[in-house]
PDB file of C-alpha atoms in Angstrom:
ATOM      1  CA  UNK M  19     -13.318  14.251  14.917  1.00 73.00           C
ATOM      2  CA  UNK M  20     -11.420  16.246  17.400  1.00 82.00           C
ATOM      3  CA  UNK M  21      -8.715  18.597  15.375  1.00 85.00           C
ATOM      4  CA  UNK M  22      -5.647  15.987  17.184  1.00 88.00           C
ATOM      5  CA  UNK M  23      -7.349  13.131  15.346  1.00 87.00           C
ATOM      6  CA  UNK M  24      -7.513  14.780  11.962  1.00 86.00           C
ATOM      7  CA  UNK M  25      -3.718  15.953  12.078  1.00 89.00           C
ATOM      8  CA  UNK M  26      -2.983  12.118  12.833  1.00 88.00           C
ATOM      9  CA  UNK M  27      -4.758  11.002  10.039  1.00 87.00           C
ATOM     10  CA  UNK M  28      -3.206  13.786   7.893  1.00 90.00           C
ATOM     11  CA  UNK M  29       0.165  12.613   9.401  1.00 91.00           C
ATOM     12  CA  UNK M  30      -0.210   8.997   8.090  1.00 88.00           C
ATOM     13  CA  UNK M  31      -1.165   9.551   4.932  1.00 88.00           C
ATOM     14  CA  UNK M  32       1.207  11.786   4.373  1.00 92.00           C
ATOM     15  CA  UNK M  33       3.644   9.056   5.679  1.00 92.00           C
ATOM     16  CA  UNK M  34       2.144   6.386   3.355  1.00 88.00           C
ATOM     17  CA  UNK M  35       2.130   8.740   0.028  1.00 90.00           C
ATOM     18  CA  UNK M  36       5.804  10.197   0.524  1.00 92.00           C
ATOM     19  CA  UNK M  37       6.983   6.448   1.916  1.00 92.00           C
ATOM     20  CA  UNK M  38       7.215   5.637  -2.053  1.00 94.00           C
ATOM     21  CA  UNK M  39      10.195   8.584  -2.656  1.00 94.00           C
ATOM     22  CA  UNK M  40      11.830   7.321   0.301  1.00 94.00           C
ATOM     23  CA  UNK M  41      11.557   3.702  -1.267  1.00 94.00           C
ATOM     24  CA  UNK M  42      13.579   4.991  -4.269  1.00 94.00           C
ATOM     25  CA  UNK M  43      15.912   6.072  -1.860  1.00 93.00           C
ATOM     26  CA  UNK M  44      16.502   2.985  -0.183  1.00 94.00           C
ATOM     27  CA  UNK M  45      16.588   0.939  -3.995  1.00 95.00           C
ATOM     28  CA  UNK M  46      19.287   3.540  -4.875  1.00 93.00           C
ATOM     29  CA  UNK M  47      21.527   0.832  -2.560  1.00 93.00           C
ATOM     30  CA  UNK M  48      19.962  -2.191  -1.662  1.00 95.00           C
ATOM     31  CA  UNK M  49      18.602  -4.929  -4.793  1.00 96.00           C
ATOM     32  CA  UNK M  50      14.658  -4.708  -4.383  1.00 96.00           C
ATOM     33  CA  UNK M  51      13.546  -8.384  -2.908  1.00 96.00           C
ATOM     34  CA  UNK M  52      16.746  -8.286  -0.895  1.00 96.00           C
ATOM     35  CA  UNK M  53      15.690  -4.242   0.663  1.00 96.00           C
ATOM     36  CA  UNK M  54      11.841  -5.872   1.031  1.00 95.00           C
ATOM     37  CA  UNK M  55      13.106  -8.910   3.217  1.00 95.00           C
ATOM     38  CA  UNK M  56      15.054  -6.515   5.340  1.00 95.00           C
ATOM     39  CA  UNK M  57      11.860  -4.325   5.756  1.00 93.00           C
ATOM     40  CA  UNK M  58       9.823  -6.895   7.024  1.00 93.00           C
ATOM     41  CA  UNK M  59      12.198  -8.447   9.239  1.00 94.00           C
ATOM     42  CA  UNK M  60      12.688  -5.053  11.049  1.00 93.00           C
ATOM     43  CA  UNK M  61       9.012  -4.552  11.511  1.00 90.00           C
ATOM     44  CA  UNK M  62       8.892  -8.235  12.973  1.00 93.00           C
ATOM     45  CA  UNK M  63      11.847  -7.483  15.564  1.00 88.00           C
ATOM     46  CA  UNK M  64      11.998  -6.439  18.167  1.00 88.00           C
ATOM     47  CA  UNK M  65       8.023  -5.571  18.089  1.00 88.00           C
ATOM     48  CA  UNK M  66       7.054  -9.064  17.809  1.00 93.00           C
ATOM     49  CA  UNK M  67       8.035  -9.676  22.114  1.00 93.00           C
ATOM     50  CA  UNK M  68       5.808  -6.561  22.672  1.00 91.00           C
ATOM     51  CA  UNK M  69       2.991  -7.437  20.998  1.00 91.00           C
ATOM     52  CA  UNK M  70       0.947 -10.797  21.226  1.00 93.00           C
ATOM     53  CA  UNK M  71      -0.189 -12.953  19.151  1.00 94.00           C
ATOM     54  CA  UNK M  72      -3.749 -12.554  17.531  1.00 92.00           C
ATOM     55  CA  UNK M  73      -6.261 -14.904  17.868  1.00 92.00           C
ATOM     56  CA  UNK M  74      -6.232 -16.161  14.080  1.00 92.00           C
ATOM     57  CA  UNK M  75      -5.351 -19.087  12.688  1.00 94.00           C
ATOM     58  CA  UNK M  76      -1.339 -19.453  11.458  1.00 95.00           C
ATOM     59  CA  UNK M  77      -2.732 -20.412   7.871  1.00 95.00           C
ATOM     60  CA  UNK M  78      -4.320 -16.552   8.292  1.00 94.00           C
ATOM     61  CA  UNK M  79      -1.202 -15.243   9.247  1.00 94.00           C
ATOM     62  CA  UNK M  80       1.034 -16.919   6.545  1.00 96.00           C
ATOM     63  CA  UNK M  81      -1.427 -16.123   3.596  1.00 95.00           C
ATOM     64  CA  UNK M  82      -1.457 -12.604   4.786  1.00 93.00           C
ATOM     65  CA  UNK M  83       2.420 -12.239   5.235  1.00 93.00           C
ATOM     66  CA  UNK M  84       2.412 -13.664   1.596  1.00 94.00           C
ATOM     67  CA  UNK M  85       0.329 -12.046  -0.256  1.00 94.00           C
ATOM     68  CA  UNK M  86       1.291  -8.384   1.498  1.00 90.00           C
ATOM     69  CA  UNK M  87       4.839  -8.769   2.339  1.00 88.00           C
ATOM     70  CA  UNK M  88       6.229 -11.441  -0.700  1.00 90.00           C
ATOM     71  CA  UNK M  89       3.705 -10.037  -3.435  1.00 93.00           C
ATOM     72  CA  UNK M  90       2.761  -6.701  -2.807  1.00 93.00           C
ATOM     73  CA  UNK M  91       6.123  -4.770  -1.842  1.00 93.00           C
ATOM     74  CA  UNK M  92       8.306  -7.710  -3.443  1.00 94.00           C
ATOM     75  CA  UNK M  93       6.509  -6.395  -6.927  1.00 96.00           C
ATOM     76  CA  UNK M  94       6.230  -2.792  -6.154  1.00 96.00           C
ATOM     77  CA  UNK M  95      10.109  -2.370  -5.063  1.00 96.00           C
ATOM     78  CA  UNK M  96      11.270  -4.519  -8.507  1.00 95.00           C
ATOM     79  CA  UNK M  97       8.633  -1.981 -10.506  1.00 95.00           C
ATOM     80  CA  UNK M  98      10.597   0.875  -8.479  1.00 94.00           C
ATOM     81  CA  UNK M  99      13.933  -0.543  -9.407  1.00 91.00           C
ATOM     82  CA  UNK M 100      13.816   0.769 -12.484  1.00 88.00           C
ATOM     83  CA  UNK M 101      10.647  -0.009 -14.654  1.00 92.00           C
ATOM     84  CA  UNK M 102       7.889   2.899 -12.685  1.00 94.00           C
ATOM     85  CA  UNK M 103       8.611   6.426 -11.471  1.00 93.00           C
ATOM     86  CA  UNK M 104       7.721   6.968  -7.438  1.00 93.00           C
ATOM     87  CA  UNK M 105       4.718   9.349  -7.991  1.00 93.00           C
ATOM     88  CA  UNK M 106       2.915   6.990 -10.743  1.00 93.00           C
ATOM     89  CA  UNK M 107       3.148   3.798  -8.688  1.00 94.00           C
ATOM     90  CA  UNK M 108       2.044   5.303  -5.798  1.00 93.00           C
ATOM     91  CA  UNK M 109      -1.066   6.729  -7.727  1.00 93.00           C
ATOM     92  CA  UNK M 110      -1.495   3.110  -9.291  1.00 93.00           C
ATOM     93  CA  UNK M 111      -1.310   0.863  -6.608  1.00 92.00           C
ATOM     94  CA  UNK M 112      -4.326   2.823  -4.978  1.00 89.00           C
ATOM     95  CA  UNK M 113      -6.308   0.337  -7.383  1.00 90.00           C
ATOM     96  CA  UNK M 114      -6.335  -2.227  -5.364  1.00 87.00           C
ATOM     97  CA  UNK M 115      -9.858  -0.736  -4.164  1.00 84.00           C
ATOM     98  CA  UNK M 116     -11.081  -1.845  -7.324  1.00 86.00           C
ATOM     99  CA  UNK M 117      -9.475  -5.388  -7.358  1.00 89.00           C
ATOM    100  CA  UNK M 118     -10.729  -5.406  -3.688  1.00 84.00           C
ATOM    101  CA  UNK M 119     -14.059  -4.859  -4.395  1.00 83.00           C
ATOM    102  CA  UNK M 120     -14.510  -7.523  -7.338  1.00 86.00           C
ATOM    103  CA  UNK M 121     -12.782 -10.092  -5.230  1.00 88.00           C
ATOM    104  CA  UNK M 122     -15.492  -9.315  -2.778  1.00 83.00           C
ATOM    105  CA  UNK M 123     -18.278  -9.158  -4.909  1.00 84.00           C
ATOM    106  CA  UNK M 124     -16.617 -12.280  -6.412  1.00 84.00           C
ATOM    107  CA  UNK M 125     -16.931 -14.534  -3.336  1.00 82.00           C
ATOM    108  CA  UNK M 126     -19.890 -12.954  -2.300  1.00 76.00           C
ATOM    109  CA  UNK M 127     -21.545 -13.039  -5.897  1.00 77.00           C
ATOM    110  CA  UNK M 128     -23.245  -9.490  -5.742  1.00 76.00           C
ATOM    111  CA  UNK M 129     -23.151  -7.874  -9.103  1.00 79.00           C
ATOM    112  CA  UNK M 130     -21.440  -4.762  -9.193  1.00 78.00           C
ATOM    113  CA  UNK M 131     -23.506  -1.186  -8.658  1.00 85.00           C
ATOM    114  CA  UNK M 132     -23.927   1.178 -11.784  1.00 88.00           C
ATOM    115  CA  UNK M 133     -21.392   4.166  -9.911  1.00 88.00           C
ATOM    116  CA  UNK M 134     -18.681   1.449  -9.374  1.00 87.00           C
ATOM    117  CA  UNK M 135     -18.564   0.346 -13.109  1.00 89.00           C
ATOM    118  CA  UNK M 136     -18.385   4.318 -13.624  1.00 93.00           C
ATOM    119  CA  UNK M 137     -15.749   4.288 -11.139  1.00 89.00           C
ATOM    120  CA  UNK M 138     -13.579   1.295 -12.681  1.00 90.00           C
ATOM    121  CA  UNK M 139     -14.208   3.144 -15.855  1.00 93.00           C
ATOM    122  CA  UNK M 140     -12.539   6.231 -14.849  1.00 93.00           C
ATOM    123  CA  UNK M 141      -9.837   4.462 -13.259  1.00 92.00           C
ATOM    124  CA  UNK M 142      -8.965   2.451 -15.882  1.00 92.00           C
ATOM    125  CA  UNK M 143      -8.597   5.226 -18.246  1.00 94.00           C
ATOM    126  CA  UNK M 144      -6.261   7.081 -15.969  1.00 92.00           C
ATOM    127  CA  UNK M 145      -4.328   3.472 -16.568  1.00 92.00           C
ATOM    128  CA  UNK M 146      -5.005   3.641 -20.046  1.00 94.00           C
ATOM    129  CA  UNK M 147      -3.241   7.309 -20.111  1.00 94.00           C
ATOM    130  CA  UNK M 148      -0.718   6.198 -18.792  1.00 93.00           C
ATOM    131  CA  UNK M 149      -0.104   3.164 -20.446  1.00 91.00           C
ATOM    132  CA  UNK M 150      -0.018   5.345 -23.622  1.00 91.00           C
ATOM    133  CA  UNK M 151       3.168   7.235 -22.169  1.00 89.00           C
ATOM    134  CA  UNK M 152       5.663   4.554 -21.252  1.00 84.00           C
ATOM    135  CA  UNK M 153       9.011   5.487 -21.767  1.00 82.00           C
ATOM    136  CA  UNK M 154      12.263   4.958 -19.878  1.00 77.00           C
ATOM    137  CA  UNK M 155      11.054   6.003 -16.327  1.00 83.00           C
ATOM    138  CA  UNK M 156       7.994   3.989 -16.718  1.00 88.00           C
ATOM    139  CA  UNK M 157       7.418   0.729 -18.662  1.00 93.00           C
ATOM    140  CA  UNK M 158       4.189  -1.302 -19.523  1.00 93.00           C
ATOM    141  CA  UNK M 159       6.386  -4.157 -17.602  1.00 94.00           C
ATOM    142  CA  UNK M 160       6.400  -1.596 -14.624  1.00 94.00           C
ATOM    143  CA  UNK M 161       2.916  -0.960 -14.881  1.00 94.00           C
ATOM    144  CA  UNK M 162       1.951  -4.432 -14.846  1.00 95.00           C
ATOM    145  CA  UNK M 163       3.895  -5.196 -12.002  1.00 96.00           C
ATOM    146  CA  UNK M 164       2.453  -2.700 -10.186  1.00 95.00           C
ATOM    147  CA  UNK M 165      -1.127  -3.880 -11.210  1.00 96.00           C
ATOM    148  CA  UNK M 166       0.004  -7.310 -10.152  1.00 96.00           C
ATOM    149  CA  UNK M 167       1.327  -5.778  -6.474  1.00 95.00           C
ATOM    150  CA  UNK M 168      -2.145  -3.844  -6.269  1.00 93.00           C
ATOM    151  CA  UNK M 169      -4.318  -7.170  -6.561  1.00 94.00           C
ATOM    152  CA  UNK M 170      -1.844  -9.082  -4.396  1.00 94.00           C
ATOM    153  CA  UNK M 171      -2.590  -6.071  -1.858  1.00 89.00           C
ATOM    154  CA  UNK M 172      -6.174  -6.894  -2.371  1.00 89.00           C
ATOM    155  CA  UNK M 173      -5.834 -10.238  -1.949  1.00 91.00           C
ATOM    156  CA  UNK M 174      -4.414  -9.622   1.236  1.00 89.00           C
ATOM    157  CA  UNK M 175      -7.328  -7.320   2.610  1.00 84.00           C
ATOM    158  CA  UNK M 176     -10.021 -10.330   1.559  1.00 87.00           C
ATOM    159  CA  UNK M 177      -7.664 -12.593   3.983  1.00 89.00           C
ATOM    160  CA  UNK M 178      -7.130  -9.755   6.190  1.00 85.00           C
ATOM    161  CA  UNK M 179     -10.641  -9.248   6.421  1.00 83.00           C
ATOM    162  CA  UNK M 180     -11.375 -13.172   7.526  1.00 85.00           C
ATOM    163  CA  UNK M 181      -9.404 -12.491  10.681  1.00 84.00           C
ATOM    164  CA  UNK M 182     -11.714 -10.536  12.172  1.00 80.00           C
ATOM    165  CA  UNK M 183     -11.536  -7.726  14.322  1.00 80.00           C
ATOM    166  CA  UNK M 184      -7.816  -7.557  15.558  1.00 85.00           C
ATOM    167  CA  UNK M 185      -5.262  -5.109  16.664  1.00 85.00           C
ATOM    168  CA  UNK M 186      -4.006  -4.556  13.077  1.00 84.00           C
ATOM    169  CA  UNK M 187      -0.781  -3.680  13.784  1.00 87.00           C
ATOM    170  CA  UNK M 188      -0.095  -6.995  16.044  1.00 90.00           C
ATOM    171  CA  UNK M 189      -1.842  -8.691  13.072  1.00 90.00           C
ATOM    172  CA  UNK M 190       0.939  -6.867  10.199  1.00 88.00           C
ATOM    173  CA  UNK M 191       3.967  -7.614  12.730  1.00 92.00           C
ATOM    174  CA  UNK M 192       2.911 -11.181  13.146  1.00 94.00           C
ATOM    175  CA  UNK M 193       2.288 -11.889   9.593  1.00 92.00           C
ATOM    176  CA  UNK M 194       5.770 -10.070   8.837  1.00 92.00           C
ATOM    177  CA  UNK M 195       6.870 -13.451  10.494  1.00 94.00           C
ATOM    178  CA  UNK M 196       6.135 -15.262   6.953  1.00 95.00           C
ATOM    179  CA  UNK M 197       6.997 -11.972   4.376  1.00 94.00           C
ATOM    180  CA  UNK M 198      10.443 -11.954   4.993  1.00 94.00           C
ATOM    181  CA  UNK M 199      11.970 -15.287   4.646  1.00 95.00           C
ATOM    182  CA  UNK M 200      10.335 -15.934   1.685  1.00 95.00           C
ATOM    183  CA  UNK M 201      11.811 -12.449  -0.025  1.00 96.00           C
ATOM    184  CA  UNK M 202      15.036 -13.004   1.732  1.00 96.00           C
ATOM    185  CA  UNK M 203      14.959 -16.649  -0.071  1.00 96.00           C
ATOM    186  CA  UNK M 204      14.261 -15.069  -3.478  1.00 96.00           C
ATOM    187  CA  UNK M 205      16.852 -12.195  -3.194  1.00 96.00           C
ATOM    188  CA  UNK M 206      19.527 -15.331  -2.605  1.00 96.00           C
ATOM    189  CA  UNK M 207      18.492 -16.890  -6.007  1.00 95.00           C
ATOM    190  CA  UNK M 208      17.618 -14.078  -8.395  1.00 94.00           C
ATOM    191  CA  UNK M 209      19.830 -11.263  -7.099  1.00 94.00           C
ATOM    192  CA  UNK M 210      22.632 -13.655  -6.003  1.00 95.00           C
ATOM    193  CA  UNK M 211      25.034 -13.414  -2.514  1.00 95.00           C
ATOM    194  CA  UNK M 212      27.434 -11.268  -4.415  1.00 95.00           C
ATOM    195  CA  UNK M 213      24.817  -8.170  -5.538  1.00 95.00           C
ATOM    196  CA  UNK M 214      23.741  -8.931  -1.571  1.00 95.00           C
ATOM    197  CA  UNK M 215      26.738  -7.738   0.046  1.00 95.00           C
ATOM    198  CA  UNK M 216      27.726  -5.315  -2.573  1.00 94.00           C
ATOM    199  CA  UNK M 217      24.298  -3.465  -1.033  1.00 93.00           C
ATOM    200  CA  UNK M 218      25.178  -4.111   2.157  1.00 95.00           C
ATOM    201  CA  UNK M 219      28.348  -2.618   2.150  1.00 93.00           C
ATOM    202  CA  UNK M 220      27.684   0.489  -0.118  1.00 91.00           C
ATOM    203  CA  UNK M 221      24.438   1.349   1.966  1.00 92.00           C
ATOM    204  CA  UNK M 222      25.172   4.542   3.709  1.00 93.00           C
ATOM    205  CA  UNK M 223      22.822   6.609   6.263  1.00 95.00           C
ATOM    206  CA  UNK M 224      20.414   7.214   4.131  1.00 94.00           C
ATOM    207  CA  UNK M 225      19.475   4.312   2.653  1.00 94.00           C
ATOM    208  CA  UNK M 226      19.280   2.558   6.529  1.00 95.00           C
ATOM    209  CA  UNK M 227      17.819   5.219   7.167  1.00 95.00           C
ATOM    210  CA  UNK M 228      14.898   4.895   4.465  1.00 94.00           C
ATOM    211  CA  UNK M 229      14.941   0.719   5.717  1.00 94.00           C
ATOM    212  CA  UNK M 230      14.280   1.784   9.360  1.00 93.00           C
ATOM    213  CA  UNK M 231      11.310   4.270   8.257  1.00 91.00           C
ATOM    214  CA  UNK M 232       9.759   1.621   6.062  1.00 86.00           C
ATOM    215  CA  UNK M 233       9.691  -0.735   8.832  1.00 87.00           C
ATOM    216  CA  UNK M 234       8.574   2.139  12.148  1.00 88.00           C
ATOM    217  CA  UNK M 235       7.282   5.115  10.053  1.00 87.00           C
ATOM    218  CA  UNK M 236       5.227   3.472   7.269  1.00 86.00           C
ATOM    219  CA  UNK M 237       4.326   0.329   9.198  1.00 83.00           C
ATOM    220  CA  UNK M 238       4.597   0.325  12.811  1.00 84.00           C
ATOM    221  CA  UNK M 239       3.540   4.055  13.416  1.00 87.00           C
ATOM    222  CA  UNK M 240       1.192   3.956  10.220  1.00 84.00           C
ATOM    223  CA  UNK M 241      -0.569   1.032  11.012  1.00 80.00           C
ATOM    224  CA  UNK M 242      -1.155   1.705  14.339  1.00 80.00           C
ATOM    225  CA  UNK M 243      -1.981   5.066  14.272  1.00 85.00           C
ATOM    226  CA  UNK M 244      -4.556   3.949  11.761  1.00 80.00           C
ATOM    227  CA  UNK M 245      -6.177   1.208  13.567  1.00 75.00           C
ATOM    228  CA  UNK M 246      -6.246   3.227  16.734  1.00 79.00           C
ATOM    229  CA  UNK M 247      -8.314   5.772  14.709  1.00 83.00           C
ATOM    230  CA  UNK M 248     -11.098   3.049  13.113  1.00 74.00           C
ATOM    231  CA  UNK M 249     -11.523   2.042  16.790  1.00 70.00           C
ATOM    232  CA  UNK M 250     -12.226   4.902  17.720  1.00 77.00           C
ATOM    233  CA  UNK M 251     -14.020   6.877  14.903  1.00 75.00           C
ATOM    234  CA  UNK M 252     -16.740   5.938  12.018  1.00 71.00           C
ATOM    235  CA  UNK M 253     -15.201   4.419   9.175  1.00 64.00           C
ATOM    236  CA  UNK M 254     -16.369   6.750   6.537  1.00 65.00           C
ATOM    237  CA  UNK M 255     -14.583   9.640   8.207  1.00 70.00           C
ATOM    238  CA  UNK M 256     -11.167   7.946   7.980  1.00 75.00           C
ATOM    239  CA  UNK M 257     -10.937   5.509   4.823  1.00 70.00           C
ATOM    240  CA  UNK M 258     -11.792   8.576   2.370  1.00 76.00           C
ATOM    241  CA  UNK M 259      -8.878  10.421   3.615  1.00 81.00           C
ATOM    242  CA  UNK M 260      -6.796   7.450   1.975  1.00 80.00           C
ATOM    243  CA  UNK M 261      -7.782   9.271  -1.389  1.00 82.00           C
ATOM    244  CA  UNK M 262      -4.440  11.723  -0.221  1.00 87.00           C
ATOM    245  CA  UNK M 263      -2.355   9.176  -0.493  1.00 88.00           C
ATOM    246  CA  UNK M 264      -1.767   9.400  -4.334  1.00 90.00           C
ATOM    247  CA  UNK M 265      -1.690  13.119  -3.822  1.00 91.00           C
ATOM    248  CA  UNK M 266       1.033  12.991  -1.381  1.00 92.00           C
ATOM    249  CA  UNK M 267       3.278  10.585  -3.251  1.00 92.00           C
ATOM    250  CA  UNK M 268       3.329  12.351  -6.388  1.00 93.00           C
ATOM    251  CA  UNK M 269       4.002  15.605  -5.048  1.00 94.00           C
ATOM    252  CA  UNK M 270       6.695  14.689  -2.895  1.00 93.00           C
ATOM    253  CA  UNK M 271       8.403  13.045  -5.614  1.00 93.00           C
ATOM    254  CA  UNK M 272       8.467  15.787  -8.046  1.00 93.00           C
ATOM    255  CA  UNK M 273       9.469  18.248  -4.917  1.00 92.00           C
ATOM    256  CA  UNK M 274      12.272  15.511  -3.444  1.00 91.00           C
ATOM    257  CA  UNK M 275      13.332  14.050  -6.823  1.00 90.00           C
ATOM    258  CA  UNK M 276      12.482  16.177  -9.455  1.00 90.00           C
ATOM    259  CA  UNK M 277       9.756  13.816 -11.472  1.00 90.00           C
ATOM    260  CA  UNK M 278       8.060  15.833 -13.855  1.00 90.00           C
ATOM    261  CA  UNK M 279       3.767  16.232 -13.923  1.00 91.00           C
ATOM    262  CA  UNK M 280       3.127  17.120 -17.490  1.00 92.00           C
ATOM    263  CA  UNK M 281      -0.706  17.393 -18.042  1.00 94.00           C
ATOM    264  CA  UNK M 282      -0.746  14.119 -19.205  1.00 93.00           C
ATOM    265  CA  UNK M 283       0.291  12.709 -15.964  1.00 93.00           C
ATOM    266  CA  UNK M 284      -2.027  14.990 -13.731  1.00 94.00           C
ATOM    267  CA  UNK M 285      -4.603  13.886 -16.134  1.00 95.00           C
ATOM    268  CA  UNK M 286      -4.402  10.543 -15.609  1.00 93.00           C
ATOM    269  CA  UNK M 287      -4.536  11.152 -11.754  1.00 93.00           C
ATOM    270  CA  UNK M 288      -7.335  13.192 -11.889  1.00 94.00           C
ATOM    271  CA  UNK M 289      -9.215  10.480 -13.552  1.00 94.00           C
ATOM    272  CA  UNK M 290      -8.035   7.410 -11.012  1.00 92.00           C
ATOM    273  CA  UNK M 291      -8.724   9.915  -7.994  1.00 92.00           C
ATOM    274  CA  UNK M 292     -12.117  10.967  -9.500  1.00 93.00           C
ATOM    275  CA  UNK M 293     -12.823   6.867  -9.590  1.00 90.00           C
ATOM    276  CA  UNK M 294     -11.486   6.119  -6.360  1.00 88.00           C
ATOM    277  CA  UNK M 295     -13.310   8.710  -4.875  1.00 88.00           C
ATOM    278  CA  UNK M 296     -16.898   7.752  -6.540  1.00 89.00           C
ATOM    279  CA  UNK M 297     -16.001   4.301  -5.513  1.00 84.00           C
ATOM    280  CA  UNK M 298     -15.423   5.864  -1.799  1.00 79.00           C
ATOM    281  CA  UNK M 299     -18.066   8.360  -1.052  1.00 81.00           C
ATOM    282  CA  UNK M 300     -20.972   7.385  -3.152  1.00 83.00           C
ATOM    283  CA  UNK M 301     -22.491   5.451  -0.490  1.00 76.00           C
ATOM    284  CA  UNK M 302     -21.558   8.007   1.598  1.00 70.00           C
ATOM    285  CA  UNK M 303     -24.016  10.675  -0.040  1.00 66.00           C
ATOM    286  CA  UNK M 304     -26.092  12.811   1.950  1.00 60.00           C
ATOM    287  CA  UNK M 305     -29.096  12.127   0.536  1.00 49.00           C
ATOM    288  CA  UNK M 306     -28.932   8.184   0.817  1.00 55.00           C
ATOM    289  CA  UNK M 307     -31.020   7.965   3.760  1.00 49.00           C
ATOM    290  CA  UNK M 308     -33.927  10.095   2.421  1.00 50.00           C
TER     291      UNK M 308
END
């Protein structure tokens, strides 16, 4: 890839790992399903006049919106409200590989290779580490939640992945069209109108500010930049640099907000990384083809 390419893939990862810090920024005012909604409705408008429709059924569309918008972020910002730290959930939400590729294999009914058992394996005792050092800034209710939000995600690529080849990011700001009434709908009955305009009215400029990067930095720019890459470039040269995701998240948030990486926690990322990354570039070995 030329060196321009690399630096944009560099810049959206980095975009998607630190995007979870500036998520705890934005929950620091607005409720969680109420701050989703708002997310999704700003990366529908005004984009959606620019950009037209893809050729996919609505029924794609809406189970995409659904399973991305309402149960992937709407669990991952209620985990971030208070039951996971930034840096862990943006280290375990990265399984949704895993819950990707059983889905697959699921509907496909392929039995799963030796390496990617050994790479659930590893993952799941990076879970189990962590699991084993809940406290106050991370619960086993936040961890589930965010294990819930990671096979929602994965849901949402096995739909995703139905559609076809699309422009992705028309596909993400059409679909937007059925995340955010849904998560508006459930921020009216379980956070109430009265916790709704108390965020509205205590937001300041930097919690619109972290809603208006969620919707153009982390979506609009990141998907797009990231599309326009896979058209243009073999896929195992850009998915593996998704592995720095993790990496970016959890050292932004102990740089930005001060969350602490005892060797239990770098542990436990060295052991979901080392499975995500067996998982990623095993069939990618050199000597495959020999």
């Amino acid at each position: 890839m030329p060196l321009r390419h690399i630096a944009l893939a560099l810049a959206v990862v980095s975009i998607w790992g630190s995007n979870f810090v500036i998520i705890r920024l934005g929950l620091n005012a607005f409720p969680p399903l109420l701050f989703a909604a708002l997310r999704f409705a700003l990366a529908v408008l005004p984009a959606i006049f620019f950009l037209p429709r893809p050729d996919v059924p609505w029924r794609n569309l809406a189970a995409y919106g659904a399973l991305v918008g309402t149960g992937q972020f709407g669990l991952l910002y209620l985990a971030m409200g208070s039951q996971i730290s930034p840096g862990l959930a943006s280290l375990v939400i990265q399984t949704q590989v895993f819950f990707t590729l059983l889905l697959a294999m699921r509907l496909s009914h392929e039995a799963p290779q030796p390496y990617q058992w050994l790479a659930l394996l590893l993952a799941a005792s990076g879970l189990a580490v962590i699991g084993a050092h809940t406290d106050a800034h991370t619960t086993v209710l936040g961890l589930a939640m965010v294990l819930l939000a990671a096979f929602s995600w994965a849901s949402g690529n096995i739909v995703g992945k139905r559609a076809g080849r699309v422009n992705m990011l028309a596909y993400v700001v059409w679909s937007s069209v059925f995340a955010a009434p849904p998560l508006l709908l459930l921020s009216l009955v379980f956070e109430g109108p009265t916790r709704i305009a108390e965020g509205l009215a205590s937001a300041g400029p930097v919690a619109w500010g972290a809603l208006v990067w969620q919707a153009v930095g982390n979506t609009l720019f990141g998907y797009g930049v990231w599309g326009w890459l896979l058209s243009r470039h073999p896929t195992n040269q850009i998915v593996p640099l998704a592995l720095l995701v993790p990496v970016f998240g959890m050292s932004t948030a102990a740089w930005w907000l001060g969350e602490g990486l005892p060797a239990w926690k770098l542990g436990a990322a060295a052991l979901v990384l080392s499975g995500l990354a067996l998982n990623l570039l095993w069939p990618l070995r050199p000597w495959r083809a020999r």
